[in-house]
Coordinates of C-alpha atoms and ligand atoms in Angstrom, one line a residue:
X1 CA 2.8 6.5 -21.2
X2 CA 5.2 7.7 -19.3
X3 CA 4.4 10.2 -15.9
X4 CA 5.3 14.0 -17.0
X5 CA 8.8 15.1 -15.6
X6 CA 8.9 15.7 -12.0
X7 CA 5.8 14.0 -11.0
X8 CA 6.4 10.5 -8.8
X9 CA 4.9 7.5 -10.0
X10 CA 3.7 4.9 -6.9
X11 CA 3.5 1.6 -8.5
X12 CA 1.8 -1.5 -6.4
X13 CA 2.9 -4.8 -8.5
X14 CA -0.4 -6.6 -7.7
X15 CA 1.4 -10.3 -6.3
X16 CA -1.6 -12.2 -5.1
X17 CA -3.7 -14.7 -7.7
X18 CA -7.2 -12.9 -6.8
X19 CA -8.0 -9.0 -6.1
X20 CA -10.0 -9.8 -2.9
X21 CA -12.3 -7.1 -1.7
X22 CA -9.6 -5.6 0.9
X23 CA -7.3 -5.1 -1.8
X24 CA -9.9 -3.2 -3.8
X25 CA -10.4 -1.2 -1.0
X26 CA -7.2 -0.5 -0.8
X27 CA -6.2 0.3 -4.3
X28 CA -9.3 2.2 -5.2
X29 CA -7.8 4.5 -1.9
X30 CA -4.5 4.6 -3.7
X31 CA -5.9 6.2 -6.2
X32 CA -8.3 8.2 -5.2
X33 CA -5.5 10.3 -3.1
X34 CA -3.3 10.0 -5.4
X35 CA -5.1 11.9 -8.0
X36 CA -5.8 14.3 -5.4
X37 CA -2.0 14.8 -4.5
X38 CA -0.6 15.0 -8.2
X39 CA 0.7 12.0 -8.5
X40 CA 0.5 8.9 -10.8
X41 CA -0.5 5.5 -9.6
X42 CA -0.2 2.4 -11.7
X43 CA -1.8 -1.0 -10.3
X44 CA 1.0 -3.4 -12.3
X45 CA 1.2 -7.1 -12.9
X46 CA -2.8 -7.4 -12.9
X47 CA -3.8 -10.7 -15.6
X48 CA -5.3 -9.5 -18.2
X49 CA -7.8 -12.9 -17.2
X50 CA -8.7 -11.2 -14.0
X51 CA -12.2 -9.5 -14.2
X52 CA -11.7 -6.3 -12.1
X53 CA -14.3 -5.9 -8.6
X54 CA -17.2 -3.1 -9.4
X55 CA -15.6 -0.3 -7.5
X56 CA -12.4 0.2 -9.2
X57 CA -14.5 0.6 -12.3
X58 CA -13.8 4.1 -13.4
X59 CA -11.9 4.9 -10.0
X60 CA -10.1 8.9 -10.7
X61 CA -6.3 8.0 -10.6
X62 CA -5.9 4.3 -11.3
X63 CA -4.2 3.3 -14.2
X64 CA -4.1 -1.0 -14.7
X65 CA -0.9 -2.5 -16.4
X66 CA -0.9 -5.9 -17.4
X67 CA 3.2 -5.4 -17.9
X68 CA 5.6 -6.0 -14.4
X69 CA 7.7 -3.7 -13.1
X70 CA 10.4 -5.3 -14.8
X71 CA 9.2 -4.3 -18.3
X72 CA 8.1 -1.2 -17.6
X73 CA 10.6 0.4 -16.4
X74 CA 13.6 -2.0 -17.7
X75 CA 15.5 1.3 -18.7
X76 CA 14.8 3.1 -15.4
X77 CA 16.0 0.6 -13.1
X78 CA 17.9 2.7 -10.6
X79 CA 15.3 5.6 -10.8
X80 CA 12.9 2.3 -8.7
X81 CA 12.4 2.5 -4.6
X82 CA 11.0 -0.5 -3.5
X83 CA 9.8 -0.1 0.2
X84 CA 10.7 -2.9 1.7
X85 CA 10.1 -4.1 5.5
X86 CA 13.4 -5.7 5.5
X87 CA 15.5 -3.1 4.2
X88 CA 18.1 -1.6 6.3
X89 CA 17.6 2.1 5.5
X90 CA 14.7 4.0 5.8
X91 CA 13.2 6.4 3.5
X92 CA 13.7 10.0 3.8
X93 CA 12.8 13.3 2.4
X94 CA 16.2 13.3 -0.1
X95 CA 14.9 10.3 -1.4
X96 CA 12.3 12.4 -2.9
X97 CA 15.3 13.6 -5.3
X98 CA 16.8 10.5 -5.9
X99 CA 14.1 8.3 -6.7
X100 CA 10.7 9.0 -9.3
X101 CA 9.0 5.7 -8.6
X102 CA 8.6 3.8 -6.0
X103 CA 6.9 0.2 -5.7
X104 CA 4.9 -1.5 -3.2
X105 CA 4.2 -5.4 -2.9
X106 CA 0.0 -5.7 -3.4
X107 CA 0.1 -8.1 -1.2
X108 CA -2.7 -8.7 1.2
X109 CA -0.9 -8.0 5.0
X110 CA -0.6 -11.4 7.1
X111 CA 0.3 -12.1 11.0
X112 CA 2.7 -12.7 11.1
X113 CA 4.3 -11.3 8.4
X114 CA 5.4 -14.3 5.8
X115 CA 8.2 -11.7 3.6
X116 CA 6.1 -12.0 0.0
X117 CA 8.1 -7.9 -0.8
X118 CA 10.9 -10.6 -1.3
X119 CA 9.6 -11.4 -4.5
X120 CA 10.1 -8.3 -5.6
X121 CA 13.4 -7.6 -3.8
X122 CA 15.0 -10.6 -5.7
X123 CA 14.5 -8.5 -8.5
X124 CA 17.1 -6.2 -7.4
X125 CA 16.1 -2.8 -6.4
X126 CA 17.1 -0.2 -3.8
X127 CA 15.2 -0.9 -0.7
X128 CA 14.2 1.4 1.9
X129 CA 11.8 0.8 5.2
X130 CA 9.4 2.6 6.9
X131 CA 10.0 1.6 10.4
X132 CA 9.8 -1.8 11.9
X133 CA 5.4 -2.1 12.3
X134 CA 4.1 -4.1 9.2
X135 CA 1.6 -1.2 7.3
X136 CA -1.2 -2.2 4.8
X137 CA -0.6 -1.3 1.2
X138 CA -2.3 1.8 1.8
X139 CA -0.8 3.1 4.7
X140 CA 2.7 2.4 3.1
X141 CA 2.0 4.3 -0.2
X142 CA 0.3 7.3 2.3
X143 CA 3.2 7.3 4.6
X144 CA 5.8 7.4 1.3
X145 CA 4.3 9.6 -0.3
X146 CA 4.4 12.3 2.9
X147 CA 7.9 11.5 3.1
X148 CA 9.1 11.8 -0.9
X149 CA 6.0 14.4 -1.7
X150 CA 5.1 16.4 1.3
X151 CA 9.2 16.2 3.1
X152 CA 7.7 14.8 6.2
X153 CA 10.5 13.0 7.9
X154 CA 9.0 9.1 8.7
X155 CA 9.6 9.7 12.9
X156 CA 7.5 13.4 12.7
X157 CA 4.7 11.0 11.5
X158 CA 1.7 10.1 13.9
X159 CA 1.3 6.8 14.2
X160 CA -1.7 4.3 15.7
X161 CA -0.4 0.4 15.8
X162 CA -2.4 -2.1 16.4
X163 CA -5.9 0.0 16.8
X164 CA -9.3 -2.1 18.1
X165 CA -12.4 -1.9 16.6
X166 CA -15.5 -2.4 18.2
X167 CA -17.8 -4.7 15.9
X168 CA -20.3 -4.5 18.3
X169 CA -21.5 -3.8 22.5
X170 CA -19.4 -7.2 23.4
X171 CA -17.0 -7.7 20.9
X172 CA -13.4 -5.5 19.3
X173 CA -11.0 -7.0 17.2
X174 CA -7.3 -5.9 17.2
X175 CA -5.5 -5.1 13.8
X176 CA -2.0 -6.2 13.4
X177 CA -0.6 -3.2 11.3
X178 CA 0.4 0.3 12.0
X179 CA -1.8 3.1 10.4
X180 CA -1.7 6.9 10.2
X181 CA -3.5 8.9 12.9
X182 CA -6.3 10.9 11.3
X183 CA -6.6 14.7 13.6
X184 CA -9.4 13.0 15.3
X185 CA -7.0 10.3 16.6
X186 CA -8.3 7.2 14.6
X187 CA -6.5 5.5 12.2
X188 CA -6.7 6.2 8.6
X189 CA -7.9 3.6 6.5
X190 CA -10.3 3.4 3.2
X191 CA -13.4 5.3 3.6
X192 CA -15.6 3.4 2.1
X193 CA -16.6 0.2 3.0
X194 CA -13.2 -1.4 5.0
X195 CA -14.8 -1.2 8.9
X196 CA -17.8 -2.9 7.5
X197 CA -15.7 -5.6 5.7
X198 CA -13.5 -6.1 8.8
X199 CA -16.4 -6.7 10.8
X200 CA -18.0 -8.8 8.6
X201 CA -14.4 -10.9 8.1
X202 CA -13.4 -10.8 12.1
X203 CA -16.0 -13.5 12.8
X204 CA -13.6 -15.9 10.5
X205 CA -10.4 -15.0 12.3
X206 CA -7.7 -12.3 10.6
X207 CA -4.9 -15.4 9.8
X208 CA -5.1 -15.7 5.9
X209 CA -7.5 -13.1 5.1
X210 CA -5.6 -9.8 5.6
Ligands
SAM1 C1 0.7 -5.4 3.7 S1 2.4 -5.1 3.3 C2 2.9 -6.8 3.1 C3 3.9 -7.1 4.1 C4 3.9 -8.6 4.1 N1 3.4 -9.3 5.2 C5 5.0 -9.3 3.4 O1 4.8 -10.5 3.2 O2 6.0 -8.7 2.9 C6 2.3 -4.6 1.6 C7 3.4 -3.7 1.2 O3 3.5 -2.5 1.9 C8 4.8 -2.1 2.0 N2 5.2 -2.0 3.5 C9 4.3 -2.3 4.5 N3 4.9 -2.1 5.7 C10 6.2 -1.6 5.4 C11 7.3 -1.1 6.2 N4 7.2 -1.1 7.5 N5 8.4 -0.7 5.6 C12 8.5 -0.7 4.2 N6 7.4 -1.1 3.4 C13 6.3 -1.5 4.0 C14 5.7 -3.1 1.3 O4 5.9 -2.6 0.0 C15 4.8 -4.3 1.3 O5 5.1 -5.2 0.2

C-alpha cells in the first residue's frame, strides 16, 4: 500500500545474501525512528527464503517487501532519491519537495569502501551525496531524513568521524564511518545492543564484517 500523500517513504533495498546481526541493528533503528518521525520505512528486496533475526519481529515502523525497488515503484521512477556516495550533488532541504522516496543500499559498510550503491545506481535514479565520509545505513537514512524532513541543511549537521571505542582498560577500536553527534558528544548509533556487538566483532578485525 502505498505511503499517504505528503509523507516520505525511506526505502533500504536489502543487497547482501544474509541479514547479519549489524544490519538488524541497523534496520530495527530505521524503524524504530521512523515511526517516531512520521514517516514510512520499507526494508525491500528481502527473500521471501530468508528467516528474519528475533528482534525485528514485530519492530513499530518496519514494513518487509519481498518486491525491488524496481517494481515497486516502476510508475514513480523520477519521484526516487537514491543517496549515493558517488553522486555529484548533495542533498538539500528543496529536495524535500522534489523527491517522496528515497533509497539506501543495505549494504553492510566496508573499509575501504568497495561501491556496492552501484548496483542500484545502474538502475538509473537521481543520485545525491551526503558529504564525502562513508555513513552506516543508519546514519545515512538519520542524516536524510533531517535534511528532506526536519530542513536541516547537510553542513549545519554535527558530525563525529571515525569515533574510538573503548572495549576495555587496554584496548579501543576505531570505526571507519562518520556518525551524528548525540548533545552529549558521542556518536549516534543503535541503542540496543551495537557497542556490545562491536566489541564482541573487534577481536576478528572490522575488514569484511561491517
Ligand atoms: C554503509 S553504506 C555502504 C557504502 C558502501 N561501502 C558501498 O559499497 O557503497 C550504506 C548506504 O548508505 C548510504 N550512504 C552512506 N554514506 C553515504 C554518503 N556519504 N553519501 C550518500 N549516501 C551514503 C548509501 O545509500 C549506501 O548504499
Amino acid at each position: 500500500m502505498a505511503a499517504a500523500e505528503g509523507v516520505k517513504t525511506f526505502v533500504v533495498e536489502h543487497l547482501d545474501p544474509e541479514l547479519e546481526a549489524w544490519s538488524s541493528l541497523e534496520y530495527a533503528a530505521i524503524a524504530t525512528e521512523s515511526s517516531k518521525s512520521g514517516v514510512e520505512f520499507l526494508l525491500s528486496s528481502v527473500p521471501e527464503s530468508l528467516k528474519l533475526p528475533e528482534n525485528l519481529h514485530n519492530v513499530q515502523g518496519l514494513k518487509i517487501e519481498h518486491r525491488s525497488i524496481e517494481t515497486i515503484y516502476a510508475d514513480r521512477k523520477g519521484k526516487v532519491c537514491l543517496l549515493d556516495p558517488s553522486a555529484t550533488k548533495e542533498l538539500s532541504p528543496e529536495d524535500g519537495d522534489t523527491f517522496q522516496i528515497f533509497l539506501f543500499g543495505g549494504i553492510l559498510g566496508d573499509d575501504p569502501p568497495r561501491d556496492r550503491t552501484s548496483e542500484l545506481r545502474k538502475k538509473g535514479y537521481e543520485g545525491r551525496r551526503l558529504g564525502p565520509v562513508q555513513m552506516t545505513t543508519d546514519t545515512a537514512v538519520r542524516v536524510t531524513r533531517m535534511i528532506v524532513q526536519d530542513k536541516i541543511p547537510l553542513e549545519s549537521i554535527p558530525y563525529v568521524d571515525h569515533p574510538e571505542l573503548r572495549i576495555n582498560k587496554h584496548e579501543s577500536t576505531e570505526m571507519p564511518f562518520r556518525y551524528v553527534k548525540s548533545q552529549d558528544g558521542k556518536p549516534i548509533m543503535p541503542e540496543k545492543g551495537m557497542v556490545e556487538l562491536i566489541m564482541k566483532d573487534s577481536e576478528r578485525g572490522f575488514g569484511d564484517l561491517l
